[in-house]
XYZ file of C-alpha atoms in Angstrom:
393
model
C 32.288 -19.014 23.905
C 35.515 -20.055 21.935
C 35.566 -23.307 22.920
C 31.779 -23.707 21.940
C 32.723 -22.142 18.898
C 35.334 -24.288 17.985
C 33.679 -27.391 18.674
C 31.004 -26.195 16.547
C 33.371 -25.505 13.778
C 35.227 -28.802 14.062
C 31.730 -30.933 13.728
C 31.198 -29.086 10.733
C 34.528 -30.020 9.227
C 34.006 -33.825 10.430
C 31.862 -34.440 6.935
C 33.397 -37.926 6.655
C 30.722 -38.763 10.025
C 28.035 -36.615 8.202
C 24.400 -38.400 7.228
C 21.061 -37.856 6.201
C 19.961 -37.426 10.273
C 15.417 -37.010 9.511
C 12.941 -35.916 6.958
C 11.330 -32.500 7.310
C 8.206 -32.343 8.450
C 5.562 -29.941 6.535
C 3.883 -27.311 9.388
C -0.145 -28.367 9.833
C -2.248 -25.510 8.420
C -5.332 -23.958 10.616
C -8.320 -26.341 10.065
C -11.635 -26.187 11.983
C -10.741 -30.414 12.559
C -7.925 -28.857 14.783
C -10.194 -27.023 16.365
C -10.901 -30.194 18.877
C -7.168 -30.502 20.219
C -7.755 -26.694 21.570
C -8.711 -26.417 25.123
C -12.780 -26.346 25.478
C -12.722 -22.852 26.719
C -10.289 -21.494 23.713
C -12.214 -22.929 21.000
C -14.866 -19.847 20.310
C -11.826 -17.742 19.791
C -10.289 -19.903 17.104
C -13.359 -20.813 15.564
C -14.343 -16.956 15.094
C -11.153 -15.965 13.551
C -11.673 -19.324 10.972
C -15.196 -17.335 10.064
C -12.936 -13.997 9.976
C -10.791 -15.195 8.055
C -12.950 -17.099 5.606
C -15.191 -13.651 5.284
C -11.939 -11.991 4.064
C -11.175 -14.459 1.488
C -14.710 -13.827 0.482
C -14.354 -10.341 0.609
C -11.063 -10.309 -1.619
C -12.716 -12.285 -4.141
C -15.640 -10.467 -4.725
C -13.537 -7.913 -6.658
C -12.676 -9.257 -10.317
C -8.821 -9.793 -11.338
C -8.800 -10.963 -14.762
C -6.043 -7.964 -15.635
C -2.602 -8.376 -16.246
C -0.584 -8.649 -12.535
C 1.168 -5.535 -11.052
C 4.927 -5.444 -11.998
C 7.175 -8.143 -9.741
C 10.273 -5.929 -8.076
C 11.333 -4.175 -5.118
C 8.387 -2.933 -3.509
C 9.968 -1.327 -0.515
C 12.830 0.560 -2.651
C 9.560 2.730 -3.953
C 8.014 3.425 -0.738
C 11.221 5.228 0.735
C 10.972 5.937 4.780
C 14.240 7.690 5.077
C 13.267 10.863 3.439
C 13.133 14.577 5.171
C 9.350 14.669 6.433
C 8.495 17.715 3.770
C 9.252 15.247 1.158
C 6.168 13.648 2.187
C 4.323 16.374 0.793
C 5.498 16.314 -2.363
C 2.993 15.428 -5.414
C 6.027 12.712 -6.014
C 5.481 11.039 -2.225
C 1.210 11.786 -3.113
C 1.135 9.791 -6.316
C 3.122 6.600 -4.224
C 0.618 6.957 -1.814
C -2.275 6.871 -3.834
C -0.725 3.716 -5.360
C -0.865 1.829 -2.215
C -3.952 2.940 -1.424
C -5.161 1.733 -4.769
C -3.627 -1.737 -4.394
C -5.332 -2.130 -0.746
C -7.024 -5.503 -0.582
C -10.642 -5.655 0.221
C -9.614 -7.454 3.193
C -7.336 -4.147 4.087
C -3.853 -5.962 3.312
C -1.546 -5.180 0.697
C 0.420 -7.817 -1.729
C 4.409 -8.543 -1.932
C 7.458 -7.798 -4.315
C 5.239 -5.048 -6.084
C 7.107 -1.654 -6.606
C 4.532 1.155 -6.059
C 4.938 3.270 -9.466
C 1.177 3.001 -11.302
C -1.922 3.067 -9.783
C -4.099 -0.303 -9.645
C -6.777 -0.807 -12.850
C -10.117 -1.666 -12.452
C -9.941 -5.780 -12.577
C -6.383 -5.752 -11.953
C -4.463 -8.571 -9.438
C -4.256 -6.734 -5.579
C -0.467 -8.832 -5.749
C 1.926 -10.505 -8.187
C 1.433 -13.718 -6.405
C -1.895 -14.930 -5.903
C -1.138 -16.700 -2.513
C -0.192 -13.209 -0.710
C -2.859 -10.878 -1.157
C -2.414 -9.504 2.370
C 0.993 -10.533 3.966
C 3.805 -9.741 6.163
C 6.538 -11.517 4.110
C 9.142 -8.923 2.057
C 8.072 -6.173 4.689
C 3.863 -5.912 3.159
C 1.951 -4.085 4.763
C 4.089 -2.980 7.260
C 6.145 -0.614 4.764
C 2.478 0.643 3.087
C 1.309 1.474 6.845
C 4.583 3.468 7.770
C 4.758 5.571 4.543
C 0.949 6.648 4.375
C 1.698 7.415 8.116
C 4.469 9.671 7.009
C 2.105 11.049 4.202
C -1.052 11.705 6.693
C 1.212 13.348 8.901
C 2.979 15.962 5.990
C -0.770 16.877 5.987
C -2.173 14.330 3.721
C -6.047 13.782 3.536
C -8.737 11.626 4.240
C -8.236 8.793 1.764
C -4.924 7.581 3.251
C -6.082 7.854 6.824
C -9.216 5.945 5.890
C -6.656 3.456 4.332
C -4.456 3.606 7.420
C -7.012 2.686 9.617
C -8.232 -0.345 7.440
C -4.506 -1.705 6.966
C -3.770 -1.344 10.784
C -7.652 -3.565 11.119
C -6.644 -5.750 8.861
C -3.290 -6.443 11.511
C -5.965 -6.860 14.068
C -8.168 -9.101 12.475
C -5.400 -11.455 11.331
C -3.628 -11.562 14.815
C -4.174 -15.186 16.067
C -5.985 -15.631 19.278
C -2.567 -16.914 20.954
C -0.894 -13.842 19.880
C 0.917 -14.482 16.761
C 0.399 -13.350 13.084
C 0.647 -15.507 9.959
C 2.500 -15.187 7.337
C -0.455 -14.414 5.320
C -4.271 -13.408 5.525
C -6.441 -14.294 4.892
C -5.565 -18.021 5.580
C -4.056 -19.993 2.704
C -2.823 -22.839 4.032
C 0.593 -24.819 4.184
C 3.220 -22.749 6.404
C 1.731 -19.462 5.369
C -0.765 -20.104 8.167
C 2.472 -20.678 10.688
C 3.070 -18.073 12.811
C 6.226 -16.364 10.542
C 9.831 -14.740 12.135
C 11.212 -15.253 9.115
C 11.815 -11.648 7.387
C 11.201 -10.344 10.146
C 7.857 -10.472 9.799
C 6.353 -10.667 13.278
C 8.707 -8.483 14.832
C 7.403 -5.585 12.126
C 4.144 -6.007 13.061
C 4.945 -5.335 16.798
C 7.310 -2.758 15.965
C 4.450 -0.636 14.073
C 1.683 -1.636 16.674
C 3.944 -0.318 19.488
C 4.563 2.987 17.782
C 0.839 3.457 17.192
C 0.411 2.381 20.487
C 2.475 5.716 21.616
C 0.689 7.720 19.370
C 3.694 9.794 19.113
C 5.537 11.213 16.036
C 4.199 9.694 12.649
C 1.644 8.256 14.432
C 0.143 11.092 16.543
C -2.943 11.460 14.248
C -3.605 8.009 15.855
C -7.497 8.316 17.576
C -7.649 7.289 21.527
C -9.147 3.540 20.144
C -6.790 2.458 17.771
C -3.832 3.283 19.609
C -5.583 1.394 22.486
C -6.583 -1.514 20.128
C -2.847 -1.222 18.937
C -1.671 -1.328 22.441
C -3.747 -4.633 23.578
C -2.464 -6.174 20.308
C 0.895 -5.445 20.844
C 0.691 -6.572 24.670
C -0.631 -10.686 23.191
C 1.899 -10.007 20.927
C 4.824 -10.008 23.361
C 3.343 -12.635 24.966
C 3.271 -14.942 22.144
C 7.095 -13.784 20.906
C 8.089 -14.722 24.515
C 6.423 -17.983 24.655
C 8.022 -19.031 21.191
C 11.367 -19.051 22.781
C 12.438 -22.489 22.566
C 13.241 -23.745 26.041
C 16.324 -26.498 26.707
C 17.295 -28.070 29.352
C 15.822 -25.259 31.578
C 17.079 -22.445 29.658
C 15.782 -20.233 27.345
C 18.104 -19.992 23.747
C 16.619 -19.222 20.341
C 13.663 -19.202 18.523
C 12.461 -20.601 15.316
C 11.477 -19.164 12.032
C 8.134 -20.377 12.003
C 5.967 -21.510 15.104
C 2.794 -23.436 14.788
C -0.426 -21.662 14.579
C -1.852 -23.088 17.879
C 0.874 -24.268 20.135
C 3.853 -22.157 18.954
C 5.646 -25.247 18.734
C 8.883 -24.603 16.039
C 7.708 -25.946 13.087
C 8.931 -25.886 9.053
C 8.222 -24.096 6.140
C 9.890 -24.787 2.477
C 10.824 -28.117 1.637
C 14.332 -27.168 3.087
C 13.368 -25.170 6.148
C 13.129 -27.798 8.750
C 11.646 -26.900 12.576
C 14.687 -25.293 14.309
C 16.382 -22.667 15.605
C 17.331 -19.792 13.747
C 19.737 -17.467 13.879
C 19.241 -14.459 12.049
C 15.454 -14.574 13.133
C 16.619 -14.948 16.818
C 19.015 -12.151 16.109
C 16.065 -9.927 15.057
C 13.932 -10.618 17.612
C 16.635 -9.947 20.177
C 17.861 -6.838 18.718
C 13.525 -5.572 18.755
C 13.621 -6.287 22.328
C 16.657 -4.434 23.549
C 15.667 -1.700 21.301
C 12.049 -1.871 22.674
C 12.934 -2.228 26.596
C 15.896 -0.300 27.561
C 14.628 -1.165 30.968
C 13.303 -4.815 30.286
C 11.359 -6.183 32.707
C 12.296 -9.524 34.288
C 10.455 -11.866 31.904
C 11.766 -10.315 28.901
C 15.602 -9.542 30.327
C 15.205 -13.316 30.841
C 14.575 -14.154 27.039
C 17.417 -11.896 26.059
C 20.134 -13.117 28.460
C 18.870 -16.725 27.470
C 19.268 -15.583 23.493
C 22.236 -13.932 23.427
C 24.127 -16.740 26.017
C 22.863 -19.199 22.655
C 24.020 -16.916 20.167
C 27.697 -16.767 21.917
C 27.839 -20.390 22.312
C 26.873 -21.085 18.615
C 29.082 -19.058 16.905
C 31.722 -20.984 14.840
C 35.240 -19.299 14.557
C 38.113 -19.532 11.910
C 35.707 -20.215 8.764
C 34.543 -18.559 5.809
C 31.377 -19.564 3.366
C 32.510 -18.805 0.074
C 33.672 -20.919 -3.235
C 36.989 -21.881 -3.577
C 37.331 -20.708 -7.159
C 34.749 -19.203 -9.632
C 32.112 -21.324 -10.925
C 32.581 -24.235 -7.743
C 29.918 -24.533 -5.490
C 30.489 -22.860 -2.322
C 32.233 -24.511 1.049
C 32.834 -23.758 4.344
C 36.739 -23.491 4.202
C 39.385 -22.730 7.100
C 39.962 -19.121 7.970
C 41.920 -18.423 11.071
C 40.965 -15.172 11.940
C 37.518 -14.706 10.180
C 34.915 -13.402 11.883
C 32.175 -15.294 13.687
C 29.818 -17.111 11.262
C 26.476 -18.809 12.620
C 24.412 -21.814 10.536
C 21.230 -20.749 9.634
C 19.300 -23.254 11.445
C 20.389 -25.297 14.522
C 19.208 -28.600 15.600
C 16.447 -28.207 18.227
C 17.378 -31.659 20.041
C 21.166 -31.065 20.099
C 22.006 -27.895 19.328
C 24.273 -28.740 15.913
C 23.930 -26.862 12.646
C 21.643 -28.889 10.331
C 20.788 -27.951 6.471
C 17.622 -29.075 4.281
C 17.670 -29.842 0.646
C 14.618 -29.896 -1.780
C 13.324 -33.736 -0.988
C 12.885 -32.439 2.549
C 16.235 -34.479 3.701
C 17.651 -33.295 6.847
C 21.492 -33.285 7.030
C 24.648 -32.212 9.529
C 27.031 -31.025 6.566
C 26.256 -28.338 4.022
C 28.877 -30.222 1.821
C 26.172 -33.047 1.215
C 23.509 -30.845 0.252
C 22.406 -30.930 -4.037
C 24.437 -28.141 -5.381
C 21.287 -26.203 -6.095
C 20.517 -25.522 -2.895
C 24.306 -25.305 -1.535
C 24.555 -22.265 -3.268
C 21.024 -21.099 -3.503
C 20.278 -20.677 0.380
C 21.792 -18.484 2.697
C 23.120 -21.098 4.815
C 25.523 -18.862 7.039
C 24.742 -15.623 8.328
C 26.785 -13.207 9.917
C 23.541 -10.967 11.434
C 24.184 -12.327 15.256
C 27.056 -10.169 15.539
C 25.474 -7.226 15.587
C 22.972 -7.361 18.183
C 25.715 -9.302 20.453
C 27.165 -5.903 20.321
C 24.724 -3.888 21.004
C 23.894 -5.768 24.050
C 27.277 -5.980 25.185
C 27.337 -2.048 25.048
């Protein structure tokens, strides 16, 4: 591990050899003309979750939004999860609920970055951002589901189960075929239709399925079919997180932050998100799966041995991200001693830390990157270490 380390640290430092090395590539949105490069037999299945999805968009339209948009801010900051369960019968944890049952899409999703402190008018925006009315990004959905799950279960009535149920359909409905979940649904396009670890998000949605699955705890007002639904979702679920895991030279390692909607190829996002592998997103899927199988069976004790033996051998020792001196652009400096730091994205072909800038350049130093985006991207992460330590435990 220290010697891959260090070698990682020293081609870092090496920026007189650094260079532009590709372009990113934009990720292929879910078209019916894809529809033909799908296996014959596969087809149906993709070409009734287009109609789905297209019958949600509908759906979410139908309902006027000419009023001013909900409040931008921390949505999950005022939807607390932490709190003693008879807090969640207080009128204070009622009136939240009621607010994200009034900001429920048609469709059954729920918008981003929307604090939930005043109840939805008539005509009013279901999100802040038109393109994610019904996401996973930022924790949506996911955080509405778990706290009017804590709310039904303080003894709360029939509107937020009814909106419950509808939220955990709409996770259903937008599931892909192959297992994964996009970003957002109904379908938008671009890498929103890309099957999203970034934030997170797909991990959250098998996290909550699982747990309704069990039907235990918060979730023990669950009825026998949509814990079972929950269950089968959760089971293609797995399958697709496992088949994600990108595979070199025999050997399983990371994964990346986005996958493609149909093959679960890696594939990029943002203008400066380029196909690779990720760390932190690796880190969070690995740390779901040793929390989820304490026992893991052989196919997913495989994945995590595979991930964490990556994450070791990618660390990079003795540096620190930080700027040199107040108002400079940030570096990656020498620090013997610091602890281990990990590039946010990896090169899939070679293993090597690469960085993206806004004109979708690729490079293999951070230094060359426009200082807007050197110190406007969380290039370096720490979040590795702490599921290498739970594992070793």
């Amino acid at each position: 591990m220290i010697r891959a380390a260090v070698a990682a640290a020293l081609l870092l430092a090496t920026s007189a050899q650094a260079a532009v090395i590709g372009q990113m590539t934009p990720a292929p949105p879910l078209t019916r003309e894809r529809l033909a490069d799908i296996p014959a037999g596969e087809r149906a299945a993709w070409s009734s979750y287009l109609d789905r999805s297209e019958a949600a968009r509908r759906l979410n339209a139908a309902e006027t939004t000419n009023g001013p948009p909900p409040t931008s801010g921390d949505a999950a900051a005022s939807m607390p999860l932490s709190k003693p369960a008879r807090w969640y019968a207080t009128p204070e944890a009622r009136h939240i609920a009621d607010v994200i049952v009034s900001f429920q899409s048609p469709a059954g999703g729920w918008g981003k970055n929307a604090p939930r402190t005043a109840v939805r008018q008539p005509g009013q925006p279901f999100s802040a951002e038109k393109d994610y009315v019904g996401t996973l990004d930022n924790d949506a959905t996911v955080t509405e589901l778990r706290f009017l799950a804590r709310v039904i279960t303080a003894g709360g009535e029939a509107p937020y189960r009814d909106s419950f149920v509808r939220g955990v359909r709409w996770l259903l409905a937008a599931q892909y075929p192959n297992g994964g979940w996009p970003q957002v649904w109904p379908l938008v396009g671009g890498y929103h239709d890309a099957v999203t670890f970034n934030d997170d998000a797909m991990v959250a949605a098998l996290s909550l399925l699982g747990d309704i699955a069990k039907g235990q705890g918060d979730y023990a007002f669950a009825a026998p079919a949509l814990r079972a639904d929950a269950e089968a979702a959760w089971r293609r679920g797995l399958a697709a997180l496992l088949k994600s895991q990108v595979v070199r030279d025999g050997r399983p390692t990371g994964w990346p932050q986005q996958a493609d909607a149909v093959t679960l190829a890696p594939v990029g996002a943002r203008n400066f998100e380029p196909a690779a592998l990720a760390s932190a997103e690796s880190a969070g899927i690995l740390a779901y799966l040793i929390t989820a199988f304490p026992t893991p069976p052989p196919e997913v004790a495989h994945a995590i041995g595979g991930g964490v033996t990556w994450l070791r051998g990618a660390a990079i020792a003795d540096k620190a991200w930080r700027a040199p001196a107040p108002g400079e652009a940030r570096r990656l400096v020498d620090q013997p001693g610091a602890a281990p730091l990990w590039a946010r994205y990896y090169d899939l072909a070679t293993g090597r830390p690469i960085f993206g800038d806004r004109d979708r350049t690729i490079h293999d130093d951070v230094h060359d990157l426009s200082a807007e985006r050197r110190n406007g991207y969380a290039w370096f992460t720490t979040a590795p270490a702490k599921v290498l330590k739970a594992y070793g435990r």
